[in-house]
């Protein structure tokens, strides 16, 4: 893979760690979201995003919580980190169809403009505030609450050879 091409690193408690580019994400089933969100520093923004659902992309990595009971899966998290270090912490139940099944996207385009040069954007259509809209996503960590460390989310280098956060 060309190092100048942004890629999302999928790591943590998954069986198939991966690095996926916008072009590879575009090969998955695509969904649209027309959203409005309000940032404190600007007027409300209105955008149309297109890309695969976070849930669908997650399943290409074969997450380990998949075989766990429903209650056990409730203790799992996802952290989505952007190139600027900003990250959002998501609960498994937010995206699992057996719970709320929200339609979070890893957008490959915004308002018809491709995001190949910058990387995908996390889109949380149900959020009225844009704080969990992560631009230029670089990493997604998946795992149980007891294994999560904020440094592991914000700094992908804090991961050992087993794809576990350091110190686990």
PDB file of C-alpha atoms in Angstrom:
ATOM      1  CA  UNK A   1       0.000   0.000   0.000  1.00  0.00           C
ATOM      2  CA  UNK A   2       1.224   3.478  -0.852  1.00  0.00           C
ATOM      3  CA  UNK A   3       2.078   5.276   2.395  1.00  0.00           C
ATOM      4  CA  UNK A   4       0.677   8.537   1.011  1.00  0.00           C
ATOM      5  CA  UNK A   5      -2.756   6.895   0.716  1.00  0.00           C
ATOM      6  CA  UNK A   6      -4.629   7.302   4.011  1.00  0.00           C
ATOM      7  CA  UNK A   7      -5.770   4.035   5.565  1.00  0.00           C
ATOM      8  CA  UNK A   8      -7.808   3.094   8.626  1.00  0.00           C
ATOM      9  CA  UNK A   9      -6.024   0.663  10.926  1.00  0.00           C
ATOM     10  CA  UNK A  10      -8.427  -1.856  12.535  1.00  0.00           C
ATOM     11  CA  UNK A  11      -6.933  -3.403  15.665  1.00  0.00           C
ATOM     12  CA  UNK A  12      -7.704  -4.746  19.104  1.00  0.00           C
ATOM     13  CA  UNK A  13      -9.831  -7.790  19.843  1.00  0.00           C
ATOM     14  CA  UNK A  14     -10.400  -8.814  16.240  1.00  0.00           C
ATOM     15  CA  UNK A  15      -9.309 -11.857  14.256  1.00  0.00           C
ATOM     16  CA  UNK A  16      -8.345 -10.084  11.039  1.00  0.00           C
ATOM     17  CA  UNK A  17      -6.559  -6.790  11.747  1.00  0.00           C
ATOM     18  CA  UNK A  18      -6.562  -4.682   8.622  1.00  0.00           C
ATOM     19  CA  UNK A  19      -5.670  -1.368   7.051  1.00  0.00           C
ATOM     20  CA  UNK A  20      -8.452  -0.193   4.761  1.00  0.00           C
ATOM     21  CA  UNK A  21      -8.275   2.714   2.328  1.00  0.00           C
ATOM     22  CA  UNK A  22     -11.239   4.796   1.202  1.00  0.00           C
ATOM     23  CA  UNK A  23     -11.141   2.901  -2.087  1.00  0.00           C
ATOM     24  CA  UNK A  24     -11.427  -0.439  -0.234  1.00  0.00           C
ATOM     25  CA  UNK A  25     -14.249   0.928   1.939  1.00  0.00           C
ATOM     26  CA  UNK A  26     -16.044   2.016  -1.215  1.00  0.00           C
ATOM     27  CA  UNK A  27     -16.174  -1.663  -2.301  1.00  0.00           C
ATOM     28  CA  UNK A  28     -18.552  -2.419   0.614  1.00  0.00           C
ATOM     29  CA  UNK A  29     -22.316  -1.755   0.412  1.00  0.00           C
ATOM     30  CA  UNK A  30     -22.839   1.994   0.517  1.00  0.00           C
ATOM     31  CA  UNK A  31     -25.431   3.991   2.437  1.00  0.00           C
ATOM     32  CA  UNK A  32     -26.439   7.671   2.425  1.00  0.00           C
ATOM     33  CA  UNK A  33     -27.046   9.941   5.385  1.00  0.00           C
ATOM     34  CA  UNK A  34     -28.392  13.481   5.137  1.00  0.00           C
ATOM     35  CA  UNK A  35     -27.487  15.135   8.407  1.00  0.00           C
ATOM     36  CA  UNK A  36     -27.600  18.420  10.241  1.00  0.00           C
ATOM     37  CA  UNK A  37     -25.373  19.025  13.200  1.00  0.00           C
ATOM     38  CA  UNK A  38     -24.403  22.093  15.158  1.00  0.00           C
ATOM     39  CA  UNK A  39     -20.837  22.916  16.080  1.00  0.00           C
ATOM     40  CA  UNK A  40     -20.225  25.483  18.810  1.00  0.00           C
ATOM     41  CA  UNK A  41     -17.775  27.340  16.592  1.00  0.00           C
ATOM     42  CA  UNK A  42     -19.972  27.660  13.498  1.00  0.00           C
ATOM     43  CA  UNK A  43     -23.529  27.676  12.248  1.00  0.00           C
ATOM     44  CA  UNK A  44     -25.443  24.434  11.811  1.00  0.00           C
ATOM     45  CA  UNK A  45     -23.981  22.319   9.048  1.00  0.00           C
ATOM     46  CA  UNK A  46     -26.005  20.346   6.498  1.00  0.00           C
ATOM     47  CA  UNK A  47     -24.258  17.547   4.616  1.00  0.00           C
ATOM     48  CA  UNK A  48     -24.896  14.372   2.696  1.00  0.00           C
ATOM     49  CA  UNK A  49     -22.474  11.570   3.446  1.00  0.00           C
ATOM     50  CA  UNK A  50     -22.026   8.286   1.615  1.00  0.00           C
ATOM     51  CA  UNK A  51     -20.118   5.194   2.709  1.00  0.00           C
ATOM     52  CA  UNK A  52     -20.393   1.807   4.395  1.00  0.00           C
ATOM     53  CA  UNK A  53     -21.961   1.325   7.806  1.00  0.00           C
ATOM     54  CA  UNK A  54     -19.431   1.050  10.624  1.00  0.00           C
ATOM     55  CA  UNK A  55     -21.102  -2.257  11.608  1.00  0.00           C
ATOM     56  CA  UNK A  56     -20.482  -3.735   8.132  1.00  0.00           C
ATOM     57  CA  UNK A  57     -16.834  -2.666   8.072  1.00  0.00           C
ATOM     58  CA  UNK A  58     -16.315  -4.008  11.598  1.00  0.00           C
ATOM     59  CA  UNK A  59     -17.507  -7.434  10.483  1.00  0.00           C
ATOM     60  CA  UNK A  60     -14.846  -7.660   7.764  1.00  0.00           C
ATOM     61  CA  UNK A  61     -12.316  -7.799  10.644  1.00  0.00           C
ATOM     62  CA  UNK A  62     -14.157 -10.623  12.474  1.00  0.00           C
ATOM     63  CA  UNK A  63     -14.498  -9.047  15.919  1.00  0.00           C
ATOM     64  CA  UNK A  64     -14.150 -11.439  18.846  1.00  0.00           C
ATOM     65  CA  UNK A  65     -17.276 -10.257  20.700  1.00  0.00           C
ATOM     66  CA  UNK A  66     -19.351 -11.684  17.834  1.00  0.00           C
ATOM     67  CA  UNK A  67     -19.685 -15.079  19.506  1.00  0.00           C
ATOM     68  CA  UNK A  68     -20.206 -13.697  22.994  1.00  0.00           C
ATOM     69  CA  UNK A  69     -23.623 -13.534  24.631  1.00  0.00           C
ATOM     70  CA  UNK A  70     -25.625 -10.337  24.300  1.00  0.00           C
ATOM     71  CA  UNK A  71     -24.801  -9.262  27.837  1.00  0.00           C
ATOM     72  CA  UNK A  72     -21.085  -9.962  27.327  1.00  0.00           C
ATOM     73  CA  UNK A  73     -21.055  -7.861  24.152  1.00  0.00           C
ATOM     74  CA  UNK A  74     -22.389  -4.899  26.136  1.00  0.00           C
ATOM     75  CA  UNK A  75     -18.966  -4.585  27.765  1.00  0.00           C
ATOM     76  CA  UNK A  76     -17.205  -3.892  24.456  1.00  0.00           C
ATOM     77  CA  UNK A  77     -16.163  -0.542  23.016  1.00  0.00           C
ATOM     78  CA  UNK A  78     -14.909   0.939  19.801  1.00  0.00           C
ATOM     79  CA  UNK A  79     -12.645   3.961  19.608  1.00  0.00           C
ATOM     80  CA  UNK A  80     -12.449   5.836  16.337  1.00  0.00           C
ATOM     81  CA  UNK A  81      -9.380   8.069  16.040  1.00  0.00           C
ATOM     82  CA  UNK A  82      -8.698  10.845  13.540  1.00  0.00           C
ATOM     83  CA  UNK A  83      -5.404  12.102  12.116  1.00  0.00           C
ATOM     84  CA  UNK A  84      -5.528  15.077  14.515  1.00  0.00           C
ATOM     85  CA  UNK A  85      -5.749  12.761  17.572  1.00  0.00           C
ATOM     86  CA  UNK A  86      -9.425  13.539  18.212  1.00  0.00           C
ATOM     87  CA  UNK A  87     -11.343  10.352  19.003  1.00  0.00           C
ATOM     88  CA  UNK A  88     -14.820   9.147  19.825  1.00  0.00           C
ATOM     89  CA  UNK A  89     -15.656   6.321  22.185  1.00  0.00           C
ATOM     90  CA  UNK A  90     -18.606   4.198  21.027  1.00  0.00           C
ATOM     91  CA  UNK A  91     -20.365   1.382  22.814  1.00  0.00           C
ATOM     92  CA  UNK A  92     -20.933  -1.918  21.046  1.00  0.00           C
ATOM     93  CA  UNK A  93     -24.670  -1.592  21.757  1.00  0.00           C
ATOM     94  CA  UNK A  94     -24.874   1.640  19.736  1.00  0.00           C
ATOM     95  CA  UNK A  95     -24.060  -0.134  16.470  1.00  0.00           C
ATOM     96  CA  UNK A  96     -25.164  -3.750  17.109  1.00  0.00           C
ATOM     97  CA  UNK A  97     -28.532  -4.407  15.395  1.00  0.00           C
ATOM     98  CA  UNK A  98     -29.582  -6.580  18.354  1.00  0.00           C
ATOM     99  CA  UNK A  99     -29.501  -3.439  20.502  1.00  0.00           C
ATOM    100  CA  UNK A 100     -29.977   0.033  19.018  1.00  0.00           C
ATOM    101  CA  UNK A 101     -28.298  -0.666  15.684  1.00  0.00           C
ATOM    102  CA  UNK A 102     -27.617   2.965  14.850  1.00  0.00           C
ATOM    103  CA  UNK A 103     -26.440   3.541  11.305  1.00  0.00           C
ATOM    104  CA  UNK A 104     -23.008   5.082  11.892  1.00  0.00           C
ATOM    105  CA  UNK A 105     -21.093   5.476   8.626  1.00  0.00           C
ATOM    106  CA  UNK A 106     -17.461   5.533   7.638  1.00  0.00           C
ATOM    107  CA  UNK A 107     -18.092   8.092   4.934  1.00  0.00           C
ATOM    108  CA  UNK A 108     -16.089   7.881   1.737  1.00  0.00           C
ATOM    109  CA  UNK A 109     -17.604  11.092   0.388  1.00  0.00           C
ATOM    110  CA  UNK A 110     -19.191  14.276   1.695  1.00  0.00           C
ATOM    111  CA  UNK A 111     -21.629  16.224  -0.474  1.00  0.00           C
ATOM    112  CA  UNK A 112     -20.475  14.178  -3.469  1.00  0.00           C
ATOM    113  CA  UNK A 113     -16.774  14.968  -2.907  1.00  0.00           C
ATOM    114  CA  UNK A 114     -14.572  11.877  -2.413  1.00  0.00           C
ATOM    115  CA  UNK A 115     -12.482  11.635   0.753  1.00  0.00           C
ATOM    116  CA  UNK A 116      -9.667   9.570  -0.798  1.00  0.00           C
ATOM    117  CA  UNK A 117      -6.986  12.175  -0.065  1.00  0.00           C
ATOM    118  CA  UNK A 118      -7.865  12.724   3.610  1.00  0.00           C
ATOM    119  CA  UNK A 119      -9.397   9.424   4.689  1.00  0.00           C
ATOM    120  CA  UNK A 120     -12.929   8.508   5.725  1.00  0.00           C
ATOM    121  CA  UNK A 121     -15.074  10.358   8.228  1.00  0.00           C
ATOM    122  CA  UNK A 122     -17.096   8.856  11.074  1.00  0.00           C
ATOM    123  CA  UNK A 123     -20.702  10.003  10.726  1.00  0.00           C
ATOM    124  CA  UNK A 124     -23.139   9.746  13.635  1.00  0.00           C
ATOM    125  CA  UNK A 125     -26.484  10.757  12.080  1.00  0.00           C
ATOM    126  CA  UNK A 126     -28.350  10.774  15.405  1.00  0.00           C
ATOM    127  CA  UNK A 127     -25.980  13.297  17.036  1.00  0.00           C
ATOM    128  CA  UNK A 128     -27.173  16.902  16.956  1.00  0.00           C
ATOM    129  CA  UNK A 129     -23.668  18.035  17.921  1.00  0.00           C
ATOM    130  CA  UNK A 130     -20.759  17.313  15.583  1.00  0.00           C
ATOM    131  CA  UNK A 131     -18.309  16.257  18.311  1.00  0.00           C
ATOM    132  CA  UNK A 132     -18.339  12.557  17.336  1.00  0.00           C
ATOM    133  CA  UNK A 133     -17.934  13.281  13.629  1.00  0.00           C
ATOM    134  CA  UNK A 134     -14.283  12.239  13.313  1.00  0.00           C
ATOM    135  CA  UNK A 135     -12.535  13.505  10.183  1.00  0.00           C
ATOM    136  CA  UNK A 136      -9.616  11.704   8.542  1.00  0.00           C
ATOM    137  CA  UNK A 137     -10.132   8.481  10.502  1.00  0.00           C
ATOM    138  CA  UNK A 138      -6.822   6.659  10.988  1.00  0.00           C
ATOM    139  CA  UNK A 139      -7.663   3.890  13.471  1.00  0.00           C
ATOM    140  CA  UNK A 140     -10.481   1.885  15.006  1.00  0.00           C
ATOM    141  CA  UNK A 141      -9.778  -0.107  18.180  1.00  0.00           C
ATOM    142  CA  UNK A 142     -12.259  -2.771  19.288  1.00  0.00           C
ATOM    143  CA  UNK A 143     -12.266  -4.484  22.658  1.00  0.00           C
ATOM    144  CA  UNK A 144     -13.669  -4.952  26.137  1.00  0.00           C
ATOM    145  CA  UNK A 145     -13.989  -2.039  28.520  1.00  0.00           C
ATOM    146  CA  UNK A 146     -11.401  -3.490  30.919  1.00  0.00           C
ATOM    147  CA  UNK A 147      -8.744  -3.433  28.149  1.00  0.00           C
ATOM    148  CA  UNK A 148      -9.366   0.112  26.933  1.00  0.00           C
ATOM    149  CA  UNK A 149      -6.860   2.816  27.735  1.00  0.00           C
ATOM    150  CA  UNK A 150      -7.269   6.350  26.360  1.00  0.00           C
ATOM    151  CA  UNK A 151      -3.661   6.335  25.183  1.00  0.00           C
ATOM    152  CA  UNK A 152      -4.400   3.253  23.077  1.00  0.00           C
ATOM    153  CA  UNK A 153      -7.167   5.127  21.283  1.00  0.00           C
ATOM    154  CA  UNK A 154      -5.363   8.400  20.713  1.00  0.00           C
ATOM    155  CA  UNK A 155      -1.942   6.903  20.044  1.00  0.00           C
ATOM    156  CA  UNK A 156      -2.017   3.763  17.899  1.00  0.00           C
ATOM    157  CA  UNK A 157       1.688   3.215  18.665  1.00  0.00           C
ATOM    158  CA  UNK A 158       0.674   2.078  22.178  1.00  0.00           C
ATOM    159  CA  UNK A 159      -0.221  -1.365  20.881  1.00  0.00           C
ATOM    160  CA  UNK A 160       1.833  -4.517  21.317  1.00  0.00           C
ATOM    161  CA  UNK A 161       2.376  -7.311  18.756  1.00  0.00           C
ATOM    162  CA  UNK A 162      -0.872  -9.090  19.751  1.00  0.00           C
ATOM    163  CA  UNK A 163      -2.867  -5.990  18.712  1.00  0.00           C
ATOM    164  CA  UNK A 164      -3.706  -5.384  22.367  1.00  0.00           C
ATOM    165  CA  UNK A 165      -3.365  -2.046  24.164  1.00  0.00           C
ATOM    166  CA  UNK A 166      -0.041  -1.837  25.970  1.00  0.00           C
ATOM    167  CA  UNK A 167      -0.069  -3.239  29.484  1.00  0.00           C
ATOM    168  CA  UNK A 168      -2.955  -5.683  28.958  1.00  0.00           C
TER     169      UNK A 168
END
